[in-house]
mmCIF file of C-alpha atoms in Angstrom:
data_model
loop_
_atom_site.group_PDB
_atom_site.id
_atom_site.type_symbol
_atom_site.label_atom_id
_atom_site.label_comp_id
_atom_site.label_asym_id
_atom_site.label_seq_id
_atom_site.Cartn_x
_atom_site.Cartn_y
_atom_site.Cartn_z
ATOM 1 C CA MET R 1 33.219 -30.795 -14.122
ATOM 2 C CA ARG R 2 32.727 -31.921 -10.532
ATOM 3 C CA ILE R 3 32.994 -28.315 -9.293
ATOM 4 C CA HIS R 4 30.333 -27.264 -11.804
ATOM 5 C CA TYR R 5 27.859 -29.800 -10.374
ATOM 6 C CA LEU R 6 28.769 -28.780 -6.829
ATOM 7 C CA VAL R 7 27.977 -25.130 -7.615
ATOM 8 C CA ILE R 8 24.632 -26.095 -9.150
ATOM 9 C CA LEU R 9 23.831 -28.244 -6.138
ATOM 10 C CA MET R 10 24.683 -25.392 -3.730
ATOM 11 C CA ILE R 11 22.567 -22.890 -5.680
ATOM 12 C CA SER R 12 19.583 -25.215 -5.600
ATOM 13 C CA PHE R 13 19.472 -24.909 -1.795
ATOM 14 C CA ILE R 14 19.303 -21.109 -1.837
ATOM 15 C CA PRO R 15 15.700 -19.929 -1.414
ATOM 16 C CA THR R 16 14.364 -18.195 -4.489
ATOM 17 C CA HIS R 17 12.481 -15.620 -2.454
ATOM 18 C CA THR R 18 13.139 -14.457 1.068
ATOM 19 C CA PHE R 19 10.676 -12.413 3.022
ATOM 20 C CA ALA R 20 11.965 -9.458 4.958
ATOM 21 C CA GLU R 21 10.321 -6.594 6.755
ATOM 22 C CA VAL R 22 11.086 -3.104 5.491
ATOM 23 C CA VAL R 23 10.062 0.491 6.083
ATOM 24 C CA ARG R 24 8.898 1.556 2.625
ATOM 25 C CA ASN R 25 8.544 5.235 3.543
ATOM 26 C CA PHE R 26 9.286 7.271 6.661
ATOM 27 C CA ASN R 27 7.977 10.834 6.444
ATOM 28 C CA SER R 28 8.282 13.260 9.316
ATOM 29 C CA THR R 29 6.670 16.689 9.641
ATOM 30 C CA ILE R 30 8.219 18.857 12.342
ATOM 31 C CA THR R 31 6.389 21.986 13.438
ATOM 32 C CA ILE R 32 8.563 24.450 15.350
ATOM 33 C CA ASN R 33 6.559 26.361 17.962
ATOM 34 C CA THR R 34 7.257 29.892 19.214
ATOM 35 C CA ASP R 35 8.123 28.512 22.685
ATOM 36 C CA ARG R 36 11.053 26.572 21.096
ATOM 37 C CA SER R 37 9.316 23.207 21.392
ATOM 38 C CA ILE R 38 8.454 21.083 18.384
ATOM 39 C CA GLN R 39 5.517 18.896 17.406
ATOM 40 C CA VAL R 40 6.513 15.786 15.462
ATOM 41 C CA GLU R 41 4.220 13.804 13.176
ATOM 42 C CA GLU R 42 5.687 10.642 11.690
ATOM 43 C CA ASN R 43 4.021 8.698 8.885
ATOM 44 C CA ILE R 44 5.566 5.259 8.552
ATOM 45 C CA ASP R 45 4.699 2.774 5.790
ATOM 46 C CA TYR R 46 5.894 -0.512 7.259
ATOM 47 C CA ASP R 47 5.773 -3.632 5.110
ATOM 48 C CA PHE R 48 5.797 -6.915 7.015
ATOM 49 C CA GLU R 49 5.495 -8.745 3.669
ATOM 50 C CA GLU R 50 4.622 -12.360 4.549
ATOM 51 C CA SER R 51 5.959 -12.169 8.107
ATOM 52 C CA GLU R 52 3.294 -12.437 10.786
ATOM 53 C CA ARG R 53 3.869 -9.767 13.412
ATOM 54 C CA ARG R 54 1.834 -7.936 16.020
ATOM 55 C CA GLY R 55 3.066 -4.423 15.225
ATOM 56 C CA ILE R 56 6.123 -2.204 15.418
ATOM 57 C CA TYR R 57 8.391 -0.593 17.959
ATOM 58 C CA ARG R 58 9.407 3.049 17.554
ATOM 59 C CA VAL R 59 12.379 3.936 19.740
ATOM 60 C CA ILE R 60 13.062 7.668 20.163
ATOM 61 C CA PRO R 61 16.378 8.666 21.786
ATOM 62 C CA THR R 62 15.735 11.213 24.559
ATOM 63 C CA ARG R 63 19.182 12.098 25.846
ATOM 64 C CA GLY R 64 18.983 15.827 26.636
ATOM 65 C CA ILE R 65 15.391 16.257 25.425
ATOM 66 C CA ASN R 66 11.919 15.901 26.890
ATOM 67 C CA ILE R 67 8.949 14.017 25.460
ATOM 68 C CA SER R 68 6.510 14.515 28.292
ATOM 69 C CA GLY R 69 3.240 15.278 26.522
ATOM 70 C CA ASP R 70 0.660 13.019 24.961
ATOM 71 C CA ILE R 71 1.818 10.548 22.344
ATOM 72 C CA ARG R 72 -0.949 9.760 19.867
ATOM 73 C CA SER R 73 -0.851 7.123 17.180
ATOM 74 C CA LEU R 74 -2.881 5.560 14.400
ATOM 75 C CA GLN R 75 -2.552 2.227 12.648
ATOM 76 C CA ASN R 76 -4.138 2.075 9.197
ATOM 77 C CA GLY R 77 -6.254 5.142 10.028
ATOM 78 C CA GLU R 78 -7.621 3.751 13.310
ATOM 79 C CA VAL R 79 -6.529 4.654 16.829
ATOM 80 C CA ALA R 80 -3.623 2.312 17.551
ATOM 81 C CA ILE R 81 -3.173 0.198 20.624
ATOM 82 C CA GLN R 82 0.025 1.561 22.091
ATOM 83 C CA ASP R 83 2.282 0.798 25.015
ATOM 84 C CA ILE R 84 4.788 3.474 26.008
ATOM 85 C CA ASP R 85 7.959 2.829 27.993
ATOM 86 C CA ARG R 86 9.765 5.979 29.124
ATOM 87 C CA GLY R 87 13.334 4.867 29.830
ATOM 88 C CA LEU R 88 16.346 6.909 30.919
ATOM 89 C CA ASN R 89 17.717 7.423 27.393
ATOM 90 C CA ASP R 90 14.738 6.720 25.148
ATOM 91 C CA VAL R 91 11.005 6.427 24.766
ATOM 92 C CA THR R 92 9.842 3.135 23.265
ATOM 93 C CA ILE R 93 6.405 3.091 21.662
ATOM 94 C CA ARG R 94 4.957 -0.327 20.868
ATOM 95 C CA LEU R 95 2.111 -0.139 18.361
ATOM 96 C CA GLY R 96 -0.193 -3.056 17.709
ATOM 97 C CA ASP R 97 -2.494 -5.548 19.373
ATOM 98 C CA GLU R 98 -0.649 -8.405 21.075
ATOM 99 C CA ASP R 99 -3.547 -10.740 20.229
ATOM 100 C CA ILE R 100 -3.708 -9.972 16.482
ATOM 101 C CA TYR R 101 -1.113 -10.962 13.879
ATOM 102 C CA ILE R 102 -0.731 -8.755 10.817
ATOM 103 C CA THR R 103 1.133 -9.054 7.511
ATOM 104 C CA GLY R 104 1.708 -6.893 4.470
ATOM 105 C CA LEU R 105 1.827 -3.108 4.276
ATOM 106 C CA ASN R 106 0.593 -1.205 7.333
ATOM 107 C CA GLN R 107 0.552 2.535 7.851
ATOM 108 C CA TYR R 108 1.413 4.085 11.186
ATOM 109 C CA GLN R 109 1.121 7.703 12.281
ATOM 110 C CA ILE R 110 2.736 8.881 15.505
ATOM 111 C CA GLN R 111 2.411 12.398 16.952
ATOM 112 C CA TYR R 112 4.304 13.724 19.951
ATOM 113 C CA PRO R 113 5.642 16.986 21.430
ATOM 114 C CA VAL R 114 9.339 17.491 22.161
ATOM 115 C CA LYS R 115 11.180 20.091 24.245
ATOM 116 C CA GLY R 116 14.902 20.747 24.343
ATOM 117 C CA VAL R 117 15.847 20.180 20.699
ATOM 118 C CA ILE R 118 16.262 23.826 19.675
ATOM 119 C CA ARG R 119 19.534 25.273 20.904
ATOM 120 C CA LYS R 120 20.047 28.987 21.162
ATOM 121 C CA LEU R 121 23.472 29.820 19.814
ATOM 122 C CA LYS R 122 25.131 33.234 19.811
ATOM 123 C CA ASP R 123 23.970 34.212 16.316
ATOM 124 C CA ARG R 124 21.222 31.708 15.526
ATOM 125 C CA ASP R 125 18.956 28.935 16.728
ATOM 126 C CA GLU R 126 19.709 25.343 15.811
ATOM 127 C CA LEU R 127 17.341 22.382 15.522
ATOM 128 C CA ASN R 128 19.075 19.204 16.681
ATOM 129 C CA TRP R 129 16.800 16.300 15.742
ATOM 130 C CA GLN R 130 17.459 12.859 14.327
ATOM 131 C CA ILE R 131 14.533 12.246 11.969
ATOM 132 C CA THR R 132 14.321 8.433 11.974
ATOM 133 C CA GLY R 133 16.415 7.593 15.027
ATOM 134 C CA THR R 134 18.987 4.816 15.004
ATOM 135 C CA GLU R 135 17.130 1.871 16.497
ATOM 136 C CA TRP R 136 15.396 0.410 13.425
ATOM 137 C CA GLU R 137 16.253 -3.256 12.895
ATOM 138 C CA VAL R 138 14.880 -3.182 9.340
ATOM 139 C CA PRO R 139 16.029 -1.123 6.358
ATOM 140 C CA ILE R 140 14.360 2.193 5.555
ATOM 141 C CA GLU R 141 13.907 2.523 1.790
ATOM 142 C CA LYS R 142 12.897 6.173 1.758
ATOM 143 C CA ALA R 143 12.927 8.903 4.406
ATOM 144 C CA SER R 144 11.924 12.553 4.166
ATOM 145 C CA ALA R 145 11.187 15.460 6.459
ATOM 146 C CA THR R 146 9.318 18.737 6.279
ATOM 147 C CA ILE R 147 10.059 21.471 8.805
ATOM 148 C CA LEU R 148 7.395 24.117 9.410
ATOM 149 C CA LEU R 149 8.531 27.386 10.958
ATOM 150 C CA PRO R 150 6.361 29.635 13.160
#
């Protein structure tokens, strides 16, 4: 009987609802160009739920590739405030205004050119691209990609 009360007491301290950020949808459209470069457009539905944040970070691994052109982004259909850090092994894009806190569902669109991801093999060409990357600290509920050929 004592154990029963202890279990009930322990359960009563567990929050009934926890808030967590999540990527609801990550959709990428990759256009392959005739010069073997690609143009990437990412549409990210990021839900902060009740968390107050200033925006998101998108980290793109760049080992062996080149993202040297313009990176353009939107937040909820408006031109996004962005800060770009081009490191040795990645490009980090910070989207959002450091003076404004946001919550709930926000939509981000990021566009950028990439060179060096199409390898020419003996009998074919191969696209080597990681759609979402590996640096997300939140779960991605749904991811999809569309590849457009020249």
